[in-house]
Short mmCIF file of C-alpha atoms in Angstrom, two decimals:
data_model
loop_
_atom_site.label_atom_id
_atom_site.label_comp_id
_atom_site.label_asym_id
_atom_site.label_seq_id
_atom_site.Cartn_x
_atom_site.Cartn_y
_atom_site.Cartn_z
CA MET U 9 12.45 21.70 2.10
CA SER U 10 9.55 19.60 3.40
CA THR U 11 9.42 15.94 2.42
CA LEU U 12 7.26 13.32 4.11
CA VAL U 13 7.09 9.55 3.57
CA VAL U 14 3.76 7.92 4.45
CA VAL U 15 4.00 4.17 5.13
CA GLY U 16 1.68 1.45 6.33
CA SER U 17 2.89 0.15 9.68
CA GLN U 18 1.04 -3.18 9.66
CA TRP U 19 -0.04 -5.59 6.88
CA GLY U 20 -1.50 -2.89 4.64
CA ASP U 21 -5.11 -1.61 4.51
CA GLU U 22 -4.38 0.91 7.27
CA GLY U 23 -6.16 3.82 5.56
CA LYS U 24 -3.23 5.36 3.66
CA GLY U 25 -5.50 6.56 0.84
CA LYS U 26 -7.62 8.76 3.08
CA ILE U 27 -4.61 10.19 4.93
CA THR U 28 -2.66 10.84 1.73
CA ASP U 29 -5.68 12.63 0.31
CA LEU U 30 -6.01 14.69 3.50
CA LEU U 31 -2.33 15.64 3.62
CA SER U 32 -2.37 16.46 -0.10
CA GLU U 33 -4.12 19.73 0.73
CA GLY U 34 -0.81 21.01 2.09
CA ALA U 35 1.46 19.36 -0.48
CA ASP U 36 2.69 20.35 -3.93
CA ILE U 37 3.58 16.86 -5.21
CA ILE U 38 2.41 13.35 -4.29
CA VAL U 39 4.62 10.43 -5.34
CA ARG U 40 3.75 6.75 -5.46
CA TYR U 41 7.04 4.84 -5.08
CA GLN U 42 6.39 1.07 -5.32
CA GLY U 43 3.86 -1.68 -5.98
CA GLY U 44 1.34 -1.83 -8.78
CA CYS U 45 -2.40 -2.04 -9.34
CA ASN U 46 -2.57 -4.74 -6.64
CA ALA U 47 -2.94 -1.85 -4.18
CA GLY U 48 -6.29 -0.19 -3.50
CA HIS U 49 -6.50 3.16 -1.70
CA THR U 50 -10.03 4.29 -0.84
CA VAL U 51 -10.94 7.96 -0.46
CA VAL U 52 -14.38 9.41 0.36
CA LYS U 53 -14.90 12.96 -0.95
CA GLY U 54 -18.35 14.31 -0.08
CA ASP U 55 -20.76 11.53 -1.04
CA GLU U 56 -18.39 10.11 -3.68
CA GLN U 57 -16.06 7.17 -3.07
CA TYR U 58 -12.86 6.86 -5.10
CA ILE U 59 -10.63 3.77 -5.23
CA PHE U 60 -7.10 4.38 -6.50
CA HIS U 61 -4.86 1.58 -7.77
CA LEU U 62 -1.94 3.36 -9.48
CA ILE U 63 -2.65 7.10 -9.43
CA PRO U 64 -1.81 8.83 -6.12
CA SER U 65 -4.98 9.88 -4.29
CA GLY U 66 -3.72 13.48 -4.18
CA ILE U 67 -5.03 13.84 -7.74
CA LEU U 68 -8.37 14.89 -6.23
CA HIS U 69 -6.80 18.23 -5.22
CA GLU U 70 -6.63 20.80 -7.97
CA GLY U 71 -3.09 21.97 -8.62
CA VAL U 72 -1.41 19.09 -6.78
CA LYS U 73 0.98 17.20 -9.06
CA CYS U 74 1.09 13.39 -8.91
CA LEU U 75 4.01 11.20 -9.97
CA ILE U 76 4.12 7.43 -10.46
CA GLY U 77 7.74 6.69 -9.57
CA ASN U 78 10.27 4.35 -11.15
CA GLY U 79 9.72 1.77 -8.38
CA VAL U 80 6.13 1.14 -9.48
CA VAL U 81 5.24 -1.55 -12.03
CA VAL U 82 2.57 -0.08 -14.30
CA ASP U 83 -0.24 -2.00 -15.95
CA PRO U 84 -0.97 0.43 -18.83
CA GLN U 85 -4.46 -0.94 -19.44
CA SER U 86 -5.41 -0.55 -15.78
CA LEU U 87 -3.85 2.93 -15.62
CA LEU U 88 -5.74 4.14 -18.70
CA GLN U 89 -9.00 2.81 -17.25
CA GLU U 90 -8.28 4.67 -14.01
CA ILE U 91 -7.53 7.89 -15.91
CA LYS U 92 -10.74 7.50 -17.93
CA SER U 93 -12.81 6.87 -14.80
CA LEU U 94 -11.43 9.94 -13.02
CA LYS U 95 -11.92 12.16 -16.07
CA LYS U 96 -15.58 11.08 -16.18
CA LYS U 97 -15.87 12.48 -12.66
CA ASN U 98 -14.34 15.77 -13.84
CA ILE U 99 -11.01 15.20 -12.08
CA LYS U 100 -8.26 17.03 -13.95
CA ILE U 101 -5.55 14.55 -14.96
CA ASP U 102 -3.60 16.14 -17.81
CA ASP U 103 -0.82 18.46 -16.56
CA ASN U 104 -1.23 16.95 -13.06
CA LEU U 105 -0.12 13.35 -13.62
CA PHE U 106 3.40 12.17 -14.49
CA ILE U 107 5.03 8.75 -14.88
CA ASP U 108 8.75 8.09 -14.52
CA PHE U 109 10.18 6.76 -17.78
CA LYS U 110 12.09 4.10 -15.82
CA ALA U 111 8.94 2.47 -14.36
CA HIS U 112 8.51 -1.11 -15.56
CA VAL U 113 5.44 -2.39 -17.38
CA VAL U 114 3.07 -5.23 -16.41
CA LEU U 115 2.23 -7.23 -19.53
CA PRO U 116 -0.48 -9.88 -20.19
CA TYR U 117 1.98 -12.76 -19.83
CA HIS U 118 2.88 -11.54 -16.34
CA LYS U 119 -0.76 -11.92 -15.27
CA THR U 120 -1.00 -15.37 -16.83
CA LEU U 121 2.16 -16.51 -15.06
CA ASP U 122 0.95 -15.06 -11.76
CA GLU U 123 -2.35 -16.92 -11.95
CA ILE U 124 -0.85 -20.25 -13.07
CA LYS U 125 1.89 -20.23 -10.41
CA GLU U 126 -0.55 -19.38 -7.62
CA MET U 127 -2.88 -22.17 -8.75
CA LYS U 128 0.04 -24.65 -8.85
CA ARG U 129 0.97 -23.82 -5.24
CA GLY U 130 -2.23 -25.50 -4.04
CA LYS U 131 -2.49 -25.34 -0.25
CA ASP U 132 0.74 -23.30 -0.14
CA LYS U 133 -0.77 -20.29 -1.91
CA ILE U 134 0.82 -16.97 -0.88
CA GLY U 135 -2.30 -14.89 -1.60
CA THR U 136 -1.23 -12.99 -4.71
CA THR U 137 -3.85 -10.72 -6.32
CA LYS U 138 -2.97 -12.30 -9.70
CA ARG U 139 -2.36 -8.85 -11.20
CA GLY U 140 1.06 -9.85 -12.59
CA ILE U 141 2.99 -7.72 -10.12
CA GLY U 142 5.44 -10.40 -8.93
CA PRO U 143 6.34 -11.67 -12.42
CA ALA U 144 6.86 -8.06 -13.61
CA TYR U 145 9.35 -7.47 -10.78
CA VAL U 146 11.03 -10.79 -11.64
CA ASP U 147 11.62 -9.56 -15.19
CA LYS U 148 12.93 -6.28 -13.82
CA ILE U 149 15.50 -8.06 -11.66
CA ALA U 150 16.32 -10.46 -14.52
CA ARG U 151 16.98 -7.36 -16.68
CA THR U 152 14.45 -8.46 -19.29
CA GLY U 153 11.67 -6.07 -18.29
CA ILE U 154 10.03 -3.49 -20.51
CA ARG U 155 9.96 0.10 -19.22
CA MET U 156 7.68 3.04 -19.91
CA ILE U 157 10.36 4.60 -22.13
CA ASP U 158 10.19 1.49 -24.35
CA MET U 159 6.42 1.93 -24.66
CA ILE U 160 6.80 5.18 -26.56
CA ASP U 161 9.51 3.83 -28.87
CA GLY U 162 7.86 1.39 -31.27
CA LYS U 163 11.15 -0.12 -32.47
CA SER U 164 12.41 -0.78 -28.93
CA LEU U 165 9.05 -2.18 -27.81
CA SER U 166 8.80 -4.50 -30.81
CA LYS U 167 12.32 -5.89 -30.32
CA LYS U 168 12.00 -6.45 -26.56
CA LEU U 169 8.47 -7.87 -26.75
CA GLU U 170 9.47 -10.37 -29.42
CA SER U 171 12.36 -11.61 -27.28
CA ASN U 172 10.26 -11.77 -24.11
CA LEU U 173 7.30 -13.48 -25.77
CA ASN U 174 9.56 -16.17 -27.22
CA GLU U 175 11.09 -16.78 -23.80
CA LYS U 176 7.69 -16.85 -22.06
CA ASN U 177 6.34 -19.21 -24.71
CA ASP U 178 9.10 -21.68 -23.84
CA ILE U 179 8.09 -21.49 -20.18
CA PHE U 180 4.36 -21.81 -20.93
CA GLU U 181 4.83 -24.79 -23.27
CA LYS U 182 7.41 -26.77 -21.28
CA LEU U 183 6.01 -26.19 -17.80
CA TYR U 184 2.29 -25.59 -18.28
CA GLY U 185 1.32 -26.94 -21.70
CA LEU U 186 0.18 -23.52 -22.93
CA LYS U 187 1.17 -21.44 -25.93
CA ILE U 188 0.95 -17.79 -26.98
CA SER U 189 -0.15 -17.82 -30.63
CA ASN U 190 1.40 -15.60 -33.29
CA GLN U 191 -1.87 -13.68 -33.49
CA GLU U 192 -1.83 -13.09 -29.71
CA LYS U 193 1.74 -11.83 -30.00
CA LYS U 194 0.70 -9.36 -32.71
CA ASN U 195 -2.26 -8.20 -30.61
CA ILE U 196 -0.06 -7.62 -27.55
CA LEU U 197 2.41 -5.56 -29.58
CA LYS U 198 -0.35 -3.56 -31.30
CA LYS U 199 -2.19 -2.84 -28.04
CA HIS U 200 0.92 -1.76 -26.15
CA MET U 201 2.10 0.49 -28.95
CA GLU U 202 -1.31 2.17 -28.69
CA TYR U 203 -1.00 2.39 -24.88
CA GLY U 204 2.44 3.94 -25.27
CA GLN U 205 1.13 6.72 -27.52
CA LEU U 206 -1.77 7.43 -25.13
CA LEU U 207 0.55 7.62 -22.12
CA LYS U 208 3.43 9.41 -23.84
CA LYS U 209 2.37 12.87 -22.64
CA TYR U 210 2.69 11.80 -18.99
CA ILE U 211 6.20 10.30 -19.15
CA ILE U 212 9.10 12.28 -17.64
CA ASP U 213 12.41 11.86 -15.80
CA GLY U 214 10.91 11.52 -12.32
CA SER U 215 14.13 11.79 -10.34
CA LEU U 216 15.12 15.01 -12.08
CA TYR U 217 11.63 16.45 -11.58
CA LEU U 218 11.56 15.65 -7.84
CA ASN U 219 15.07 16.86 -7.06
CA GLN U 220 14.42 20.14 -8.85
CA ALA U 221 11.20 20.49 -6.82
CA ILE U 222 13.09 19.84 -3.57
CA ASN U 223 15.60 22.56 -4.52
CA GLU U 224 12.63 24.89 -4.99
CA ASP U 225 11.33 24.07 -1.47
CA LYS U 226 8.25 22.27 -2.73
CA LYS U 227 6.27 20.14 -0.26
CA ILE U 228 6.46 16.49 -1.35
CA LEU U 229 4.58 13.50 0.02
CA PHE U 230 5.86 9.99 -0.81
CA GLU U 231 3.04 7.44 -0.74
CA GLY U 232 3.70 3.75 -0.15
CA ALA U 233 1.31 0.95 -1.01
CA GLN U 234 0.74 -2.18 1.13
CA GLY U 235 2.45 -2.18 4.54
CA THR U 236 5.71 -2.79 6.41
CA LEU U 237 4.95 -6.45 7.19
CA LEU U 238 4.41 -7.08 3.47
CA ASP U 239 7.87 -5.80 2.54
CA ILE U 240 9.80 -8.29 0.39
CA ASP U 241 12.87 -8.05 2.68
CA HIS U 242 11.46 -7.10 6.09
CA GLY U 243 7.96 -8.59 6.01
CA THR U 244 6.57 -12.00 6.96
CA PHE U 245 8.25 -13.73 4.02
CA PRO U 246 7.01 -15.51 1.88
CA TYR U 247 3.58 -14.00 2.59
CA VAL U 248 4.67 -10.60 1.28
CA THR U 249 4.46 -8.35 -1.75
CA SER U 250 7.17 -8.12 -4.42
CA SER U 251 8.57 -4.69 -3.57
CA ASN U 252 9.68 -2.51 -0.64
CA PRO U 253 6.76 -0.57 0.91
CA ILE U 254 8.97 0.57 3.80
CA ALA U 255 10.24 4.15 4.01
CA GLY U 256 13.61 3.23 2.47
CA GLY U 257 11.75 2.16 -0.67
CA ALA U 258 10.79 5.79 -1.25
CA CYS U 259 14.39 6.65 -2.12
CA ILE U 260 14.94 3.64 -4.38
CA GLY U 261 11.55 4.02 -6.04
CA THR U 262 11.92 7.71 -6.92
CA GLY U 263 15.60 8.58 -7.25
CA VAL U 264 15.61 10.92 -4.24
CA GLY U 265 18.52 10.54 -1.80
CA PRO U 266 17.88 9.63 1.88
CA THR U 267 19.36 12.92 3.12
CA LYS U 268 16.46 14.69 1.43
CA ILE U 269 13.73 12.96 3.46
CA ASP U 270 12.54 15.01 6.45
CA ARG U 271 9.87 12.88 8.13
CA VAL U 272 8.36 9.40 8.14
CA MET U 273 4.75 8.93 9.21
CA GLY U 274 3.26 5.50 9.91
CA ILE U 275 -0.41 4.95 9.16
CA THR U 276 -1.62 2.54 11.84
CA LYS U 277 -5.02 0.94 12.30
CA ALA U 278 -6.42 1.00 15.87
CA TYR U 279 -6.64 -2.79 15.58
CA THR U 280 -4.80 -5.15 13.20
CA THR U 281 -5.83 -6.77 9.91
CA ARG U 282 -4.23 -8.85 7.21
CA VAL U 283 -5.39 -10.55 4.00
CA GLY U 284 -4.63 -14.12 3.01
CA ARG U 285 -2.37 -16.63 4.66
CA GLY U 286 0.47 -16.10 7.09
CA PRO U 287 1.01 -15.87 10.86
CA PHE U 288 -1.19 -13.47 12.79
CA PRO U 289 -0.62 -13.69 16.58
CA THR U 290 -3.42 -11.34 17.69
CA GLU U 291 -6.14 -12.65 15.34
CA MET U 292 -9.61 -12.64 16.88
CA GLN U 293 -11.74 -15.75 16.79
CA GLY U 294 -15.30 -16.58 15.70
CA GLY U 295 -18.06 -14.03 16.04
CA LEU U 296 -15.81 -11.28 17.39
CA GLU U 297 -13.67 -11.32 14.26
CA GLU U 298 -16.70 -11.32 11.97
CA TYR U 299 -18.30 -8.47 13.92
CA THR U 300 -15.13 -6.36 13.60
CA ARG U 301 -14.83 -7.23 9.89
CA GLN U 302 -18.40 -6.16 9.15
CA LYS U 303 -18.30 -3.00 11.26
CA GLY U 304 -14.93 -1.94 9.84
CA GLY U 305 -15.82 -2.84 6.24
CA GLU U 306 -12.75 -5.04 6.16
CA PHE U 307 -12.87 -6.23 2.57
CA GLY U 308 -10.10 -5.58 0.03
CA ALA U 309 -10.57 -2.49 -2.19
CA THR U 310 -8.87 -4.30 -5.08
CA THR U 311 -9.99 -7.92 -4.66
CA GLY U 312 -12.96 -7.76 -2.28
CA ARG U 313 -11.33 -10.47 -0.16
CA PRO U 314 -12.35 -10.49 3.53
CA ARG U 315 -9.58 -9.35 5.87
CA ARG U 316 -8.62 -11.22 9.00
CA CYS U 317 -9.04 -9.04 12.10
CA GLY U 318 -7.17 -8.93 15.40
CA TRP U 319 -6.27 -6.77 18.38
CA PHE U 320 -3.66 -4.00 18.25
CA ASP U 321 -0.17 -5.53 18.24
CA ALA U 322 2.40 -3.21 19.82
CA VAL U 323 5.22 -5.71 19.17
CA LEU U 324 4.51 -5.56 15.44
CA VAL U 325 4.14 -1.76 15.33
CA ASN U 326 7.36 -1.30 17.33
CA TYR U 327 9.09 -3.30 14.60
CA ALA U 328 7.58 -0.99 11.97
CA VAL U 329 8.80 2.06 13.90
CA ARG U 330 12.32 0.66 13.85
CA ILE U 331 12.39 -0.51 10.22
CA ASN U 332 10.93 2.75 8.88
CA GLY U 333 12.43 5.27 11.28
CA MET U 334 8.88 6.47 11.99
CA ASP U 335 8.76 9.75 13.90
CA SER U 336 4.95 10.09 14.02
CA MET U 337 1.81 8.02 13.67
CA VAL U 338 -1.75 8.30 12.39
CA LEU U 339 -4.32 6.14 14.17
CA THR U 340 -7.19 5.12 11.88
CA LYS U 341 -10.55 3.34 12.24
CA ILE U 342 -10.65 3.91 15.98
CA ASP U 343 -14.43 4.35 15.70
CA VAL U 344 -14.75 0.64 14.85
CA LEU U 345 -13.82 -0.23 18.46
CA SER U 346 -16.52 1.97 20.00
CA ASP U 347 -18.92 -0.83 20.98
CA PHE U 348 -16.44 -2.98 22.90
CA ASP U 349 -16.68 -3.27 26.70
CA LYS U 350 -13.02 -4.24 26.91
CA ILE U 351 -10.23 -3.68 24.40
CA LYS U 352 -6.98 -5.62 24.26
CA ILE U 353 -3.48 -4.49 23.34
CA CYS U 354 -0.74 -7.04 22.72
CA THR U 355 2.39 -5.92 24.60
CA SER U 356 4.63 -8.99 24.09
CA TYR U 357 4.61 -12.63 22.98
CA LYS U 358 5.24 -15.89 24.76
CA TYR U 359 7.24 -18.57 22.97
CA ASN U 360 8.36 -21.81 24.65
CA GLY U 361 7.77 -20.19 28.03
CA GLU U 362 9.93 -17.14 27.23
CA THR U 363 8.75 -13.56 26.84
CA ILE U 364 9.47 -11.98 23.44
CA LYS U 365 9.31 -8.20 23.09
CA GLU U 366 10.93 -7.89 19.65
CA PHE U 367 9.05 -9.00 16.55
CA PRO U 368 10.51 -12.39 15.44
CA VAL U 369 11.63 -12.56 11.83
CA ASN U 370 11.62 -16.36 11.97
CA LEU U 371 8.21 -17.40 10.64
CA GLU U 372 8.16 -20.69 12.54
CA ILE U 373 8.60 -18.82 15.81
CA LEU U 374 6.00 -16.20 14.90
CA GLU U 375 3.46 -18.88 13.99
CA ASN U 376 3.77 -20.36 17.49
CA CYS U 377 3.85 -17.14 19.51
CA ILE U 378 1.11 -16.56 22.06
CA PRO U 379 0.14 -12.89 22.50
CA VAL U 380 0.35 -11.34 25.96
CA TYR U 381 -2.43 -8.79 26.41
CA GLU U 382 -3.22 -5.75 28.48
CA GLU U 383 -6.94 -5.16 28.79
CA MET U 384 -8.33 -1.64 28.73
CA GLU U 385 -11.75 -0.17 29.38
CA GLY U 386 -13.83 0.55 26.25
CA TRP U 387 -15.58 3.83 25.44
CA LYS U 388 -19.08 2.73 24.47
CA GLY U 389 -20.77 5.29 22.22
CA ASP U 390 -20.49 7.04 18.86
CA ILE U 391 -17.31 9.10 18.41
CA SER U 392 -17.58 9.65 14.65
CA GLN U 393 -18.80 13.26 14.98
CA ILE U 394 -16.20 14.42 17.51
CA THR U 395 -13.97 17.15 16.08
CA LYS U 396 -11.62 17.92 19.00
CA TYR U 397 -9.19 15.57 20.71
CA GLU U 398 -10.12 17.08 24.08
CA ASP U 399 -13.72 15.87 23.60
CA PHE U 400 -12.75 12.20 23.29
CA PRO U 401 -14.00 9.94 26.09
CA ARG U 402 -11.50 9.44 28.89
CA GLN U 403 -11.14 5.74 28.03
CA LEU U 404 -10.32 6.50 24.38
CA LYS U 405 -7.62 9.00 25.33
CA ALA U 406 -6.17 6.42 27.71
CA TYR U 407 -6.08 3.88 24.84
CA ILE U 408 -4.23 6.31 22.55
CA ASN U 409 -1.83 7.32 25.33
CA ARG U 410 -1.02 3.67 26.02
CA ILE U 411 -0.28 3.00 22.35
CA GLU U 412 2.05 6.01 22.28
CA GLU U 413 3.86 4.72 25.38
CA LEU U 414 4.26 1.21 23.99
CA VAL U 415 5.55 2.20 20.52
CA LYS U 416 7.33 5.39 21.67
CA THR U 417 5.81 7.40 18.82
CA LYS U 418 3.36 10.29 18.94
CA VAL U 419 -0.09 9.94 17.39
CA VAL U 420 -0.45 13.21 15.43
CA ILE U 421 -3.69 12.42 13.57
CA VAL U 422 -6.73 10.38 14.65
CA SER U 423 -9.32 9.21 12.11
CA VAL U 424 -12.84 8.58 13.45
CA GLY U 425 -14.54 7.74 10.14
CA PRO U 426 -14.00 7.47 6.37
CA LYS U 427 -14.74 11.11 5.47
CA ARG U 428 -12.17 13.91 5.37
CA SER U 429 -14.14 15.79 8.02
CA GLN U 430 -13.88 12.81 10.37
CA THR U 431 -10.24 13.50 11.15
CA ILE U 432 -8.63 15.13 14.16
CA ILE U 433 -5.24 16.72 13.52
CA ARG U 434 -3.13 17.21 16.65
CA GLU U 435 -0.04 18.59 14.96
CA LYS U 436 0.63 20.46 11.72
CA ILE U 437 2.34 18.10 9.30
CA PHE U 438 3.73 20.29 6.51
CA LYS U 439 5.47 23.25 8.15
#
């Protein structure tokens, strides 16, 4: 048995797509276990760039099976567009892609609600992508959601949609002065019955499939979207996503028990970024932040929004190690720091004159924390073509060693650029 959970150890955008694609070469099955099409995983294969929103990036490897787990909320229109786009590039989808029948569906009224509610928040916006993800999870918890299994049963879909549309119409009319017309209702039903028939061939019992594969000693990689600090329970609430990207979410989002998970790997950027509002103790200021953003291409793969950039925060990553049970780390985008004379690492915070070494869950405290930095010597020069860890500049190895010391986790892979070839593997992942 060889099962690995890959999680983001910061605020997302750590490079999980590239690493999942890389590790897929040694895997039999890749599983996406939470989130929706609000995620964007970027993979560069040769001269071609691929951006994945719902389909696991392992689909690029022939023979690797990909499963969208029950913990994902699926926008069928977005998924079909993604399938069509990949097929145009001669990527084999049929027989390689599966969707758990228990996965919930994002519907048009979820997107409308998402957009209206975010607009109504005014200056208190939480930074939603307006893809309907949050409202779809709300319906799931309220036990009114529509699942993939309903999509392939016209009678079930018709009955549940009628009930949901009537309820949503009450909300739209009474709170927002809007109305879903009878014709729009008919169009939604017609479209989603069509989507259901197009997706029917991919729908399976995901939990059964995965547990049988584990019994057959298949190598399985569980892929999370977003990052630890965006987790609905353990992130910087309310500036979080609507699901559990942490390693524990892999069990809930796939129907695989925790005793069947072997390893947890945290994908960690060599600096820190986040999108939208929320506290960010190590955020850079002015020209330095803009320089890092431009050099690192720090713009959202899904929304294009510019990311805020800051120094590496060991307090934050230590928290991610604890919450996820991380036993190894991948350090990405380290090449972006190559032109700095001095590089900072946050080792603790100061709050009201006291030193804080544990990440504060209280947002008011976090917003007023002052980072305490260690300053390290930079490694001026291009490292993007280096293929052996031993050939790294002395200063770069010192930086990596210091991160390992501070977060008590070994860096097993180092990424020095966006391409597959620009990756240094220090330890075999799938045994």
